[in-house]
Amino acid sequence: MKILTVGAGAVGGWFGARLARAGQDVTFLVRPERAAALRERGLRVTGLGEDLALTPELVTADALSRPYDLVLLSVKSTALDRAAKDLAPAVGPGTAIVPLLNGMAHIDHLTDRFGGAQVLGGVAKVVTTLNEHGDIVRMAPPSVVITGELDGRPSARVDAVRAALTAAGIDSPGTADVVGSMWHKWVFISTLAAVTCLGRGSVGEVGAVPGGAGLGPSVLAEAAAVATAAGHPVPDSELAVTARTVTAPGSPLTPSMYRDLVSGRPTEVEHVFGDLIARARALGVPTPLLDLATLQLRVHQRRVLPAQNGA
């Protein structure tokens, strides 16, 4: 199986590195500046007692000329449109695209561009970040990719993708409802992002102040209500895990959206929050805390991207 990993950041770099180390035929589609850094330093993974260094197979968009069997798409939603254009030469009649973005809006984007036959559903569960050297730092144990046909039917290509992931030590449980899994991840990440972005701190810092402990469950109730109204209720067991995660005393946990916010970088506000509250309005579900988080992040977005807002 020929695999193209679009992006070699914290998520794509992690899963691509695991696949490459396991002997899979993996190429990373990267920007020229990232390609130069990777050629000089290699692709490095650290954390949780692991140190891995690879010399990755790289390609830039101008040199991409053949189709791949599998495309793992793991970019920020703000880079989705450009990434989709860049990877187009890699998509042939037999190509499966597995997007590992949060939310749901990217599915419409990709199926509109490539057709529904090429796109699978995808959920990534991994806690990684990039350090100042561009190395991938693993901060917690999960290493999971859930994938499946968007219509829920069994397929040989899903089986082949899951087999490749499993052989690389990546947990890839089967599912008959990958769209539901995507919604459930959306509830989790929007809750965690709202708690930390509204509270301007880690989970533990928010929970340590008066009133902070109740924020997580309140946001979770809103997000879960949207999923239920959309036909994808989150199982009680998953709700309980999310509630514990966003209220854990002393937890240093922060999502990438919070880290982007406090670092003055653009965020995925529209993809994660804007789309969610738009669906909530259409479904008649009130989401005052998610609305407030969206408002704050939109103000931040306008501040850091003045050129895109007519300034």
Tab-separated table of C-alpha atoms in Angstrom:
chain	number	residue	atom	x	y	z
A	1	MET	CA	0.000	0.000	0.000
A	2	LYS	CA	1.393	3.372	-1.048
A	3	ILE	CA	0.558	5.958	1.613
A	4	LEU	CA	0.707	9.747	1.333
A	5	THR	CA	0.614	11.633	4.622
A	6	VAL	CA	-0.409	15.233	4.003
A	7	GLY	CA	1.440	17.201	6.635
A	8	ALA	CA	4.251	16.164	8.956
A	9	GLY	CA	3.080	18.062	11.999
A	10	ALA	CA	2.066	16.829	15.411
A	11	VAL	CA	-0.684	14.508	14.142
A	12	GLY	CA	0.327	13.533	10.608
A	13	GLY	CA	3.960	13.275	11.564
A	14	TRP	CA	3.157	10.967	14.457
A	15	PHE	CA	0.993	8.527	12.505
A	16	GLY	CA	3.199	8.704	9.418
A	17	ALA	CA	6.289	7.992	11.486
A	18	ARG	CA	4.663	4.936	13.065
A	19	LEU	CA	3.654	3.612	9.658
A	20	ALA	CA	7.087	4.259	8.147
A	21	ARG	CA	8.895	2.623	11.057
A	22	ALA	CA	6.705	-0.455	10.556
A	23	GLY	CA	7.914	-0.751	6.967
A	24	GLN	CA	4.952	0.806	5.172
A	25	ASP	CA	5.593	2.764	1.956
A	26	VAL	CA	5.012	6.266	3.341
A	27	THR	CA	5.657	9.630	1.691
A	28	PHE	CA	5.043	12.976	3.411
A	29	LEU	CA	3.583	15.853	1.394
A	30	VAL	CA	5.052	18.970	2.984
A	31	ARG	CA	5.761	22.623	2.284
A	32	PRO	CA	9.249	23.473	0.984
A	33	GLU	CA	10.385	25.005	4.284
A	34	ARG	CA	9.254	21.951	6.266
A	35	ALA	CA	10.923	19.692	3.702
A	36	ALA	CA	14.216	21.544	4.178
A	37	ALA	CA	14.030	21.183	7.955
A	38	LEU	CA	13.184	17.489	7.755
A	39	ARG	CA	15.994	16.791	5.314
A	40	GLU	CA	18.437	18.473	7.670
A	41	ARG	CA	17.206	17.077	10.987
A	42	GLY	CA	15.032	14.093	10.089
A	43	LEU	CA	11.607	13.334	11.476
A	44	ARG	CA	11.964	12.919	15.222
A	45	VAL	CA	9.497	11.698	17.825
A	46	THR	CA	10.103	11.971	21.571
A	47	GLY	CA	8.133	11.593	24.763
A	48	LEU	CA	6.858	8.857	27.049
A	49	GLY	CA	10.229	7.155	26.943
A	50	GLU	CA	10.446	6.894	23.163
A	51	ASP	CA	13.028	8.476	20.894
A	52	LEU	CA	12.539	7.827	17.201
A	53	ALA	CA	14.433	9.403	14.320
A	54	LEU	CA	13.594	8.698	10.677
A	55	THR	CA	14.814	9.903	7.323
A	56	PRO	CA	11.391	10.390	5.749
A	57	GLU	CA	10.437	10.140	2.103
A	58	LEU	CA	9.299	13.655	1.185
A	59	VAL	CA	7.497	15.302	-1.708
A	60	THR	CA	6.362	18.868	-2.318
A	61	ALA	CA	3.213	19.790	-4.201
A	62	ASP	CA	5.034	20.757	-7.389
A	63	ALA	CA	6.580	17.277	-7.618
A	64	LEU	CA	3.464	15.234	-6.813
A	65	SER	CA	2.554	13.314	-9.960
A	66	ARG	CA	1.077	9.894	-9.193
A	67	PRO	CA	-1.895	8.453	-7.312
A	68	TYR	CA	-1.556	6.775	-3.920
A	69	ASP	CA	-3.626	4.024	-2.357
A	70	LEU	CA	-4.184	5.915	0.897
A	71	VAL	CA	-4.026	9.611	1.712
A	72	LEU	CA	-3.909	10.529	5.411
A	73	LEU	CA	-4.965	14.166	5.600
A	74	SER	CA	-3.964	15.801	8.873
A	75	VAL	CA	-3.759	19.566	8.474
A	76	LYS	CA	-5.364	22.451	10.313
A	77	SER	CA	-8.771	23.338	8.900
A	78	THR	CA	-7.365	26.770	7.975
A	79	ALA	CA	-5.039	24.975	5.535
A	80	LEU	CA	-7.639	22.550	4.191
A	81	ASP	CA	-8.417	24.287	0.918
A	82	ARG	CA	-4.774	24.634	-0.086
A	83	ALA	CA	-3.980	21.088	1.036
A	84	ALA	CA	-6.843	19.686	-1.032
A	85	LYS	CA	-5.528	21.482	-4.109
A	86	ASP	CA	-1.982	20.286	-3.432
A	87	LEU	CA	-2.903	16.630	-2.992
A	88	ALA	CA	-5.191	16.421	-6.038
A	89	PRO	CA	-2.565	14.670	-8.245
A	90	ALA	CA	-2.331	11.927	-5.608
A	91	VAL	CA	-6.015	11.013	-5.913
A	92	GLY	CA	-6.899	8.337	-8.451
A	93	PRO	CA	-9.947	6.083	-8.885
A	94	GLY	CA	-8.694	3.672	-6.219
A	95	THR	CA	-7.477	6.219	-3.683
A	96	ALA	CA	-8.956	6.338	-0.184
A	97	ILE	CA	-8.710	9.683	1.611
A	98	VAL	CA	-8.858	9.487	5.417
A	99	PRO	CA	-9.162	12.995	6.909
A	100	LEU	CA	-8.074	13.362	10.525
A	101	LEU	CA	-9.572	16.790	11.231
A	102	ASN	CA	-11.988	17.649	14.010
A	103	GLY	CA	-15.575	18.567	13.255
A	104	MET	CA	-17.563	17.695	10.137
A	105	ALA	CA	-17.298	20.578	7.634
A	106	HIS	CA	-14.229	19.124	5.925
A	107	ILE	CA	-16.205	16.084	4.778
A	108	ASP	CA	-18.429	18.230	2.553
A	109	HIS	CA	-15.364	20.092	1.281
A	110	LEU	CA	-13.553	16.901	0.322
A	111	THR	CA	-16.525	15.069	-1.167
A	112	ASP	CA	-17.388	18.129	-3.256
A	113	ARG	CA	-13.838	18.212	-4.615
A	114	PHE	CA	-13.024	14.507	-4.991
A	115	GLY	CA	-16.369	12.721	-4.895
A	116	GLY	CA	-17.907	10.610	-2.183
A	117	ALA	CA	-16.278	7.403	-3.417
A	118	GLN	CA	-12.815	8.632	-2.442
A	119	VAL	CA	-13.507	9.933	1.074
A	120	LEU	CA	-13.699	7.884	4.260
A	121	GLY	CA	-14.608	9.118	7.704
A	122	GLY	CA	-11.755	9.489	10.155
A	123	VAL	CA	-11.101	10.210	13.821
A	124	ALA	CA	-7.665	10.636	15.387
A	125	LYS	CA	-7.008	10.318	19.099
A	126	VAL	CA	-3.472	11.356	19.941
A	127	VAL	CA	-1.908	13.921	22.275
A	128	THR	CA	1.132	15.367	20.537
A	129	THR	CA	2.701	18.724	19.833
A	130	LEU	CA	5.710	20.172	18.032
A	131	ASN	CA	8.616	21.551	20.042
A	132	GLU	CA	10.848	24.471	19.076
A	133	HIS	CA	12.935	22.193	16.841
A	134	GLY	CA	9.925	20.902	14.927
A	135	ASP	CA	10.149	17.508	16.624
A	136	ILE	CA	6.975	15.660	17.589
A	137	VAL	CA	6.471	15.343	21.336
A	138	ARG	CA	4.035	12.706	22.560
A	139	MET	CA	2.375	13.835	25.770
A	140	ALA	CA	-0.135	11.046	26.536
A	141	PRO	CA	-0.608	7.393	25.530
A	142	PRO	CA	-3.527	7.327	23.048
A	143	SER	CA	-2.613	6.438	19.461
A	144	VAL	CA	-5.900	5.722	17.733
A	145	VAL	CA	-7.326	6.134	14.231
A	146	ILE	CA	-10.956	5.214	13.646
A	147	THR	CA	-12.019	5.012	10.018
A	148	GLY	CA	-14.907	3.675	7.987
A	149	GLU	CA	-17.150	4.241	5.008
A	150	LEU	CA	-19.353	7.289	5.469
A	151	ASP	CA	-22.459	5.204	4.789
A	152	GLY	CA	-21.430	2.586	7.365
A	153	ARG	CA	-21.081	-0.363	4.973
A	154	PRO	CA	-18.223	-2.856	5.353
A	155	SER	CA	-15.514	-2.570	2.706
A	156	ALA	CA	-12.254	-4.219	1.741
A	157	ARG	CA	-10.443	-0.887	1.565
A	158	VAL	CA	-11.372	-0.018	5.133
A	159	ASP	CA	-10.136	-3.435	6.217
A	160	ALA	CA	-6.833	-2.829	4.373
A	161	VAL	CA	-6.361	0.610	5.956
A	162	ARG	CA	-7.103	-0.724	9.431
A	163	ALA	CA	-4.701	-3.623	8.913
A	164	ALA	CA	-1.880	-1.248	7.935
A	165	LEU	CA	-2.532	0.953	10.961
A	166	THR	CA	-2.748	-1.968	13.362
A	167	ALA	CA	0.493	-3.462	12.044
A	168	ALA	CA	2.178	-0.147	12.882
A	169	GLY	CA	0.995	-0.250	16.490
A	170	ILE	CA	-1.828	2.230	15.919
A	171	ASP	CA	-5.104	1.151	17.483
A	172	SER	CA	-7.807	1.088	14.795
A	173	PRO	CA	-11.042	-0.332	16.184
A	174	GLY	CA	-13.808	-1.221	13.776
A	175	THR	CA	-16.980	0.823	13.638
A	176	ALA	CA	-20.243	0.657	11.748
A	177	ASP	CA	-20.854	4.372	12.393
A	178	VAL	CA	-17.772	6.447	11.739
A	179	VAL	CA	-19.905	9.585	11.349
A	180	GLY	CA	-21.162	9.059	14.891
A	181	SER	CA	-17.568	8.639	16.071
A	182	MET	CA	-16.671	11.926	14.405
A	183	TRP	CA	-19.539	13.667	16.160
A	184	HIS	CA	-18.489	12.190	19.495
A	185	LYS	CA	-14.917	13.436	19.031
A	186	TRP	CA	-16.340	16.829	18.052
A	187	VAL	CA	-18.244	16.999	21.339
A	188	PHE	CA	-15.085	16.124	23.260
A	189	ILE	CA	-12.754	18.586	21.525
A	190	SER	CA	-15.240	21.468	21.487
A	191	THR	CA	-15.863	20.994	25.214
A	192	LEU	CA	-12.167	20.860	26.076
A	193	ALA	CA	-11.370	23.837	23.831
A	194	ALA	CA	-14.230	25.937	25.192
A	195	VAL	CA	-13.294	25.265	28.815
A	196	THR	CA	-9.636	26.180	28.350
A	197	CYS	CA	-10.184	29.095	25.958
A	198	LEU	CA	-12.953	30.655	28.046
A	199	GLY	CA	-11.005	30.055	31.253
A	200	ARG	CA	-7.652	31.015	29.704
A	201	GLY	CA	-5.871	28.167	31.403
A	202	SER	CA	-5.324	24.440	31.594
A	203	VAL	CA	-8.077	22.138	32.795
A	204	GLY	CA	-6.540	22.129	36.271
A	205	GLU	CA	-6.155	25.914	36.394
A	206	VAL	CA	-9.772	26.493	35.375
A	207	GLY	CA	-11.074	23.983	37.893
A	208	ALA	CA	-9.026	25.439	40.743
A	209	VAL	CA	-10.857	28.782	40.872
A	210	PRO	CA	-14.333	29.432	42.286
A	211	GLY	CA	-16.950	28.469	39.705
A	212	GLY	CA	-14.423	26.768	37.475
A	213	ALA	CA	-15.366	23.191	38.295
A	214	GLY	CA	-18.851	23.658	36.866
A	215	LEU	CA	-17.745	25.057	33.522
A	216	GLY	CA	-16.781	21.738	31.929
A	217	PRO	CA	-20.032	19.879	32.654
A	218	SER	CA	-22.073	22.887	31.498
A	219	VAL	CA	-20.243	23.160	28.173
A	220	LEU	CA	-20.389	19.399	27.712
A	221	ALA	CA	-24.158	19.416	28.173
A	222	GLU	CA	-24.500	21.992	25.387
A	223	ALA	CA	-22.259	20.171	22.926
A	224	ALA	CA	-23.843	16.800	23.671
A	225	ALA	CA	-27.306	18.277	23.137
A	226	VAL	CA	-26.306	19.376	19.629
A	227	ALA	CA	-25.018	15.898	18.801
A	228	THR	CA	-28.214	14.319	20.101
A	229	ALA	CA	-30.390	16.671	18.070
A	230	ALA	CA	-28.294	15.852	14.994
A	231	GLY	CA	-28.980	12.146	15.476
A	232	HIS	CA	-25.640	11.164	16.989
A	233	PRO	CA	-26.081	10.964	20.786
A	234	VAL	CA	-22.872	10.440	22.712
A	235	PRO	CA	-22.907	7.225	24.782
A	236	ASP	CA	-23.050	7.747	28.531
A	237	SER	CA	-19.666	6.050	28.939
A	238	GLU	CA	-18.010	8.593	26.624
A	239	LEU	CA	-19.792	11.492	28.297
A	240	ALA	CA	-18.431	10.299	31.629
A	241	VAL	CA	-14.856	10.136	30.285
A	242	THR	CA	-15.128	13.638	28.833
A	243	ALA	CA	-16.601	15.013	32.062
A	244	ARG	CA	-13.733	13.533	34.075
A	245	THR	CA	-11.184	14.849	31.580
A	246	VAL	CA	-12.395	18.451	31.688
A	247	THR	CA	-12.708	18.545	35.492
A	248	ALA	CA	-9.604	16.603	36.551
A	249	PRO	CA	-7.972	18.450	39.490
A	250	GLY	CA	-4.498	19.705	38.689
A	251	SER	CA	-4.632	18.515	35.076
A	252	PRO	CA	-2.152	20.330	32.794
A	253	LEU	CA	-4.206	19.369	29.721
A	254	THR	CA	-4.739	21.971	27.009
A	255	PRO	CA	-5.852	21.413	23.398
A	256	SER	CA	-4.051	22.792	20.361
A	257	MET	CA	-6.709	25.493	19.947
A	258	TYR	CA	-5.859	26.924	23.358
A	259	ARG	CA	-2.144	26.791	22.602
A	260	ASP	CA	-2.739	28.598	19.303
A	261	LEU	CA	-4.852	31.206	21.089
A	262	VAL	CA	-2.330	32.083	23.775
A	263	SER	CA	0.524	32.061	21.242
A	264	GLY	CA	-1.248	34.631	19.082
A	265	ARG	CA	-1.744	32.247	16.150
A	266	PRO	CA	-4.907	31.734	14.080
A	267	THR	CA	-7.279	29.086	15.408
A	268	GLU	CA	-9.770	26.627	13.927
A	269	VAL	CA	-12.667	28.612	15.374
A	270	GLU	CA	-14.981	28.347	12.379
A	271	HIS	CA	-14.379	24.660	11.747
A	272	VAL	CA	-14.738	23.541	15.366
A	273	PHE	CA	-17.066	26.162	16.858
A	274	GLY	CA	-18.656	28.206	14.081
A	275	ASP	CA	-20.004	25.151	12.296
A	276	LEU	CA	-21.175	23.592	15.564
A	277	ILE	CA	-23.192	26.595	16.716
A	278	ALA	CA	-24.628	27.055	13.215
A	279	ARG	CA	-25.930	23.488	13.383
A	280	ALA	CA	-27.210	24.163	16.891
A	281	ARG	CA	-29.232	27.153	15.617
A	282	ALA	CA	-30.660	25.082	12.763
A	283	LEU	CA	-31.648	22.366	15.236
A	284	GLY	CA	-33.076	24.777	17.804
A	285	VAL	CA	-30.516	23.905	20.496
A	286	PRO	CA	-29.396	26.770	22.801
A	287	THR	CA	-25.614	26.941	23.326
A	288	PRO	CA	-24.800	30.137	25.265
A	289	LEU	CA	-21.350	29.030	26.484
A	290	LEU	CA	-20.296	27.689	23.074
A	291	ASP	CA	-21.598	30.934	21.540
A	292	LEU	CA	-19.422	32.940	23.933
A	293	ALA	CA	-16.347	30.839	23.157
A	294	THR	CA	-16.994	31.326	19.437
A	295	LEU	CA	-17.358	35.084	19.879
A	296	GLN	CA	-14.104	35.383	21.813
A	297	LEU	CA	-12.187	33.284	19.309
A	298	ARG	CA	-13.620	35.245	16.377
A	299	VAL	CA	-12.385	38.469	17.962
A	300	HIS	CA	-8.962	36.872	18.338
A	301	GLN	CA	-9.076	35.665	14.730
A	302	ARG	CA	-9.867	39.146	13.442
A	303	ARG	CA	-7.010	40.540	15.486
A	304	VAL	CA	-4.377	38.103	14.242
A	305	LEU	CA	-5.568	37.969	10.622
A	306	PRO	CA	-6.230	41.649	9.859
A	307	ALA	CA	-5.370	41.279	6.173
A	308	GLN	CA	-8.164	38.759	5.737
A	309	ASN	CA	-10.688	41.076	7.341
A	310	GLY	CA	-10.147	44.142	5.204
A	311	ALA	CA	-7.806	45.917	7.627
